[in-house]
Amino acid sequence: MAPRVRPPRWSNGERTVIVAIDRTVIKSFALFDSLADDELDRLLAHAVPRRVPLGGAVFEQGAPADHFFLLLNGHLKVTQVTEDGQQIIVRVVHPGDLFGFAEALRRPDYPGSAIAAAESLVLSWPNDLWPRFVEKSPGLAVSTMQAIGQRLEEAHTRIREMSTQEVERRVAQVVLRLAKKAGRSEAGGIRIDFPISRQDIAEMTGTTLHTVSRILSAWETEGLVEGGRQKLKVTNLAGLTEILARAKR
């Protein structure tokens, strides 16, 4: 369910979009489905909506972490630049995900940059409101702890995959996860519902653009996927899943 958006107004030549968020939109996300209506209303009363264009940054690596965020619509890539200057994609943020919660990691700054992979709509809150929220809504604290725990488990899984699995299997894992989390069924398969490049997949799997291009080209020949400029569609889900089983043997 998309948020209700009022007609835009113009001020000093700049476009200001006024967004009215229906609590049922938030209620549809697993993180908030146990909260009562008054708890959701209290949360939304302090939320600041923001539209982020494709390629725009919600925050940048190293900036003071003074807010946390919820993605309502669109998709974000969280990137990090390593000490040797290499950029990696550490996470893809999907609708319903909290992100930018650096305070939970005891960090004063954001460890990565959140970049819009498609036009996105986010809500933000100042960090200093969090203790008040969890005091009034203990269920929110429990849900958030579970979400953070799941995110850490996903991070550990990725580290294990990158340390122990061959590249083709890592690429298959990433493509299948994206199909599950951000896939849209259409004629002939499941399309990843935001622009995704081969370079993005290389950054997600810790390999090179050349290697990812070689693997995807081979898969296209086998009829497993269809590519394009920043497009990817899984055309044979069972065949792609078989690659994971084949790699285990």
CSV table of C-alpha atoms in Angstrom, one decimal:
chain,number,residue,atom,x,y,z
A,1,MET,CA,0.0,0.0,0.0
A,2,ALA,CA,1.5,3.3,-1.1
A,3,PRO,CA,1.5,6.4,1.2
A,4,ARG,CA,-1.1,9.0,0.4
A,5,VAL,CA,0.6,12.0,-1.2
A,6,ARG,CA,-1.1,15.4,-1.3
A,7,PRO,CA,-0.5,17.6,-4.4
A,8,PRO,CA,2.9,19.3,-4.4
A,9,ARG,CA,3.2,23.0,-3.5
A,10,TRP,CA,5.9,25.3,-4.6
A,11,SER,CA,7.9,27.7,-2.5
A,12,ASN,CA,10.8,30.0,-3.6
A,13,GLY,CA,11.0,28.0,-6.8
A,14,GLU,CA,11.5,24.7,-5.0
A,15,ARG,CA,9.1,21.8,-4.9
A,16,THR,CA,7.9,20.8,-1.5
A,17,VAL,CA,6.0,17.5,-1.4
A,18,ILE,CA,3.5,17.2,1.5
A,19,VAL,CA,3.1,13.5,2.4
A,20,ALA,CA,0.2,12.3,4.6
A,21,ILE,CA,1.1,8.8,6.0
A,22,ASP,CA,-1.8,6.5,6.8
A,23,ARG,CA,-1.0,4.4,9.8
A,24,THR,CA,-2.2,1.3,7.9
A,25,VAL,CA,0.9,1.7,5.7
A,26,ILE,CA,3.1,1.4,8.7
A,27,LYS,CA,0.9,-1.3,10.2
A,28,SER,CA,1.5,-3.4,7.1
A,29,PHE,CA,5.2,-3.8,7.9
A,30,ALA,CA,6.1,-6.7,10.2
A,31,LEU,CA,8.2,-4.5,12.4
A,32,PHE,CA,5.1,-2.5,13.5
A,33,ASP,CA,2.2,-4.9,13.1
A,34,SER,CA,2.0,-5.5,16.9
A,35,LEU,CA,1.7,-1.8,17.8
A,36,ALA,CA,-1.6,-0.3,18.8
A,37,ASP,CA,-3.1,2.5,16.7
A,38,ASP,CA,-2.3,5.1,19.4
A,39,GLU,CA,1.3,3.9,19.5
A,40,LEU,CA,1.6,4.2,15.7
A,41,ASP,CA,0.0,7.7,15.8
A,42,ARG,CA,2.5,8.8,18.4
A,43,LEU,CA,5.4,7.5,16.3
A,44,LEU,CA,4.1,9.2,13.1
A,45,ALA,CA,3.5,12.5,14.9
A,46,HIS,CA,7.3,13.0,15.1
A,47,ALA,CA,8.2,11.5,11.7
A,48,VAL,CA,9.6,13.7,9.0
A,49,PRO,CA,8.9,12.4,5.4
A,50,ARG,CA,11.5,12.9,2.7
A,51,ARG,CA,11.5,12.0,-1.0
A,52,VAL,CA,14.9,10.8,-2.3
A,53,PRO,CA,15.5,10.9,-6.1
A,54,LEU,CA,17.4,8.0,-7.8
A,55,GLY,CA,21.0,8.3,-6.9
A,56,GLY,CA,20.4,10.7,-4.0
A,57,ALA,CA,21.9,10.1,-0.6
A,58,VAL,CA,19.8,9.8,2.6
A,59,PHE,CA,23.1,10.1,4.5
A,60,GLU,CA,26.8,9.7,3.7
A,61,GLN,CA,29.5,7.6,5.3
A,62,GLY,CA,31.2,9.5,8.2
A,63,ALA,CA,28.4,12.0,8.7
A,64,PRO,CA,27.1,12.5,12.3
A,65,ALA,CA,24.5,9.8,13.0
A,66,ASP,CA,21.8,12.0,14.6
A,67,HIS,CA,18.7,10.4,13.0
A,68,PHE,CA,17.3,6.9,12.2
A,69,PHE,CA,15.1,6.1,9.3
A,70,LEU,CA,12.3,3.9,7.9
A,71,LEU,CA,12.0,3.2,4.2
A,72,LEU,CA,8.4,3.4,3.1
A,73,ASN,CA,8.8,3.1,-0.6
A,74,GLY,CA,11.6,2.4,-3.1
A,75,HIS,CA,15.0,0.7,-2.5
A,76,LEU,CA,18.3,1.9,-1.1
A,77,LYS,CA,21.9,0.6,-1.4
A,78,VAL,CA,24.0,1.0,1.7
A,79,THR,CA,27.6,1.3,0.5
A,80,GLN,CA,30.9,1.5,2.2
A,81,VAL,CA,34.3,2.7,1.0
A,82,THR,CA,37.1,0.7,2.5
A,83,GLU,CA,40.5,2.0,3.7
A,84,ASP,CA,42.0,1.0,0.4
A,85,GLY,CA,39.4,2.9,-1.6
A,86,GLN,CA,37.2,0.0,-2.7
A,87,GLN,CA,33.5,0.5,-2.7
A,88,ILE,CA,31.3,-2.4,-1.5
A,89,ILE,CA,27.5,-2.7,-1.1
A,90,VAL,CA,26.9,-4.0,2.4
A,91,ARG,CA,23.1,-4.1,2.3
A,92,VAL,CA,20.0,-3.4,0.2
A,93,VAL,CA,17.2,-1.7,2.1
A,94,HIS,CA,13.7,-2.7,1.3
A,95,PRO,CA,10.3,-1.1,2.2
A,96,GLY,CA,9.6,-1.7,5.9
A,97,ASP,CA,13.3,-1.7,7.0
A,98,LEU,CA,14.7,0.5,9.6
A,99,PHE,CA,18.2,1.8,8.7
A,100,GLY,CA,20.8,4.3,9.8
A,101,PHE,CA,20.5,3.0,13.4
A,102,ALA,CA,24.1,3.7,14.2
A,103,GLU,CA,23.3,4.3,17.8
A,104,ALA,CA,22.5,0.6,18.2
A,105,LEU,CA,26.1,-0.1,17.1
A,106,ARG,CA,27.4,2.6,19.6
A,107,ARG,CA,28.7,4.7,16.7
A,108,PRO,CA,28.6,8.5,16.5
A,109,ASP,CA,28.7,8.4,12.7
A,110,TYR,CA,27.1,6.5,9.9
A,111,PRO,CA,29.3,3.6,8.8
A,112,GLY,CA,28.1,3.7,5.2
A,113,SER,CA,26.2,5.8,2.7
A,114,ALA,CA,22.5,5.1,2.0
A,115,ILE,CA,21.9,5.8,-1.8
A,116,ALA,CA,18.5,5.6,-3.5
A,117,ALA,CA,18.5,2.7,-6.1
A,118,ALA,CA,15.1,4.0,-7.1
A,119,GLU,CA,13.1,7.0,-6.2
A,120,SER,CA,12.3,6.4,-2.5
A,121,LEU,CA,10.3,7.8,0.3
A,122,VAL,CA,11.7,7.7,3.9
A,123,LEU,CA,10.7,8.7,7.3
A,124,SER,CA,13.2,10.0,9.8
A,125,TRP,CA,13.3,10.6,13.5
A,126,PRO,CA,16.0,12.2,15.8
A,127,ASN,CA,17.9,9.7,17.8
A,128,ASP,CA,17.0,11.3,21.1
A,129,LEU,CA,13.3,10.4,20.6
A,130,TRP,CA,14.1,6.7,20.6
A,131,PRO,CA,14.1,6.2,24.4
A,132,ARG,CA,10.7,7.9,24.6
A,133,PHE,CA,9.3,5.7,21.9
A,134,VAL,CA,10.4,2.4,23.5
A,135,GLU,CA,9.3,3.6,27.0
A,136,LYS,CA,5.8,4.1,25.6
A,137,SER,CA,5.9,1.1,23.3
A,138,PRO,CA,7.9,-1.8,24.7
A,139,GLY,CA,6.8,-3.9,21.7
A,140,LEU,CA,8.7,-1.6,19.4
A,141,ALA,CA,11.9,-2.3,21.3
A,142,VAL,CA,11.4,-6.0,21.0
A,143,SER,CA,10.6,-5.9,17.3
A,144,THR,CA,13.6,-3.6,16.6
A,145,MET,CA,16.0,-5.9,18.6
A,146,GLN,CA,14.7,-8.9,16.6
A,147,ALA,CA,15.2,-6.9,13.3
A,148,ILE,CA,18.7,-5.9,14.3
A,149,GLY,CA,19.5,-9.5,15.3
A,150,GLN,CA,18.3,-10.7,11.9
A,151,ARG,CA,20.4,-8.1,10.1
A,152,LEU,CA,23.5,-9.2,12.1
A,153,GLU,CA,22.8,-12.9,11.2
A,154,GLU,CA,22.5,-11.9,7.5
A,155,ALA,CA,25.8,-10.1,7.7
A,156,HIS,CA,27.4,-13.1,9.3
A,157,THR,CA,26.0,-15.3,6.5
A,158,ARG,CA,27.4,-13.0,3.9
A,159,ILE,CA,30.9,-13.1,5.5
A,160,ARG,CA,30.7,-16.9,5.6
A,161,GLU,CA,29.6,-17.1,2.0
A,162,MET,CA,32.4,-14.7,0.8
A,163,SER,CA,35.0,-16.7,2.8
A,164,THR,CA,34.0,-20.2,1.8
A,165,GLN,CA,31.9,-20.3,-1.4
A,166,GLU,CA,33.0,-20.1,-5.0
A,167,VAL,CA,32.0,-17.0,-6.9
A,168,GLU,CA,29.2,-18.4,-9.0
A,169,ARG,CA,27.4,-19.6,-5.9
A,170,ARG,CA,27.8,-16.2,-4.2
A,171,VAL,CA,26.3,-14.5,-7.3
A,172,ALA,CA,23.4,-17.0,-7.3
A,173,GLN,CA,22.7,-16.3,-3.6
A,174,VAL,CA,22.6,-12.5,-4.2
A,175,VAL,CA,20.3,-12.8,-7.2
A,176,LEU,CA,17.9,-15.2,-5.5
A,177,ARG,CA,17.8,-12.9,-2.4
A,178,LEU,CA,17.0,-9.9,-4.6
A,179,ALA,CA,14.3,-11.9,-6.4
A,180,LYS,CA,12.7,-12.8,-3.1
A,181,LYS,CA,13.0,-9.4,-1.4
A,182,ALA,CA,12.5,-7.1,-4.4
A,183,GLY,CA,11.2,-9.3,-7.2
A,184,ARG,CA,8.1,-8.5,-9.3
A,185,SER,CA,6.4,-11.4,-11.1
A,186,GLU,CA,5.8,-10.8,-14.8
A,187,ALA,CA,5.5,-12.7,-18.0
A,188,GLY,CA,8.5,-15.0,-18.3
A,189,GLY,CA,10.0,-14.7,-14.8
A,190,ILE,CA,10.7,-12.4,-11.8
A,191,ARG,CA,12.2,-9.0,-12.4
A,192,ILE,CA,14.3,-7.2,-9.8
A,193,ASP,CA,12.1,-4.2,-9.2
A,194,PHE,CA,14.8,-1.5,-9.1
A,195,PRO,CA,17.8,-0.6,-11.4
A,196,ILE,CA,20.6,-3.1,-10.7
A,197,SER,CA,23.9,-3.2,-12.6
A,198,ARG,CA,26.5,-5.9,-12.9
A,199,GLN,CA,28.9,-3.6,-11.0
A,200,ASP,CA,26.3,-3.6,-8.1
A,201,ILE,CA,26.3,-7.4,-8.0
A,202,ALA,CA,30.1,-7.4,-8.1
A,203,GLU,CA,30.1,-5.0,-5.1
A,204,MET,CA,27.6,-7.3,-3.2
A,205,THR,CA,29.6,-10.4,-3.8
A,206,GLY,CA,33.2,-9.2,-3.3
A,207,THR,CA,34.3,-10.0,-6.8
A,208,THR,CA,35.1,-8.1,-10.0
A,209,LEU,CA,32.9,-6.7,-12.7
A,210,HIS,CA,34.6,-9.0,-15.3
A,211,THR,CA,33.7,-12.1,-13.3
A,212,VAL,CA,30.1,-11.1,-12.7
A,213,SER,CA,29.7,-10.3,-16.4
A,214,ARG,CA,31.1,-13.7,-17.4
A,215,ILE,CA,28.8,-15.5,-15.0
A,216,LEU,CA,25.6,-13.6,-16.0
A,217,SER,CA,26.4,-13.9,-19.7
A,218,ALA,CA,26.7,-17.7,-19.3
A,219,TRP,CA,23.4,-17.8,-17.4
A,220,GLU,CA,21.7,-15.8,-20.1
A,221,THR,CA,22.9,-18.4,-22.7
A,222,GLU,CA,21.5,-21.1,-20.4
A,223,GLY,CA,18.2,-19.3,-20.1
A,224,LEU,CA,18.4,-18.7,-16.4
A,225,VAL,CA,18.3,-14.9,-16.5
A,226,GLU,CA,17.7,-12.0,-18.8
A,227,GLY,CA,19.9,-8.9,-18.5
A,228,GLY,CA,19.9,-5.4,-19.8
A,229,ARG,CA,21.2,-2.0,-18.9
A,230,GLN,CA,20.6,-2.0,-15.1
A,231,LYS,CA,17.9,-4.6,-15.5
A,232,LEU,CA,17.8,-8.2,-14.4
A,233,LYS,CA,15.1,-10.8,-14.6
A,234,VAL,CA,15.2,-14.4,-13.3
A,235,THR,CA,13.7,-16.6,-16.0
A,236,ASN,CA,14.4,-20.0,-14.5
A,237,LEU,CA,14.2,-19.9,-10.7
A,238,ALA,CA,14.6,-23.7,-10.3
A,239,GLY,CA,17.7,-23.6,-12.6
A,240,LEU,CA,19.3,-20.8,-10.6
A,241,THR,CA,18.5,-22.7,-7.3
A,242,GLU,CA,20.1,-25.8,-8.8
A,243,ILE,CA,23.4,-23.9,-9.1
A,244,LEU,CA,23.5,-23.6,-5.3
A,245,ALA,CA,22.9,-27.4,-4.9
A,246,ARG,CA,25.5,-28.1,-7.7
A,247,ALA,CA,28.1,-26.0,-6.0
A,248,LYS,CA,27.7,-27.9,-2.7
A,249,ARG,CA,28.6,-31.2,-4.3
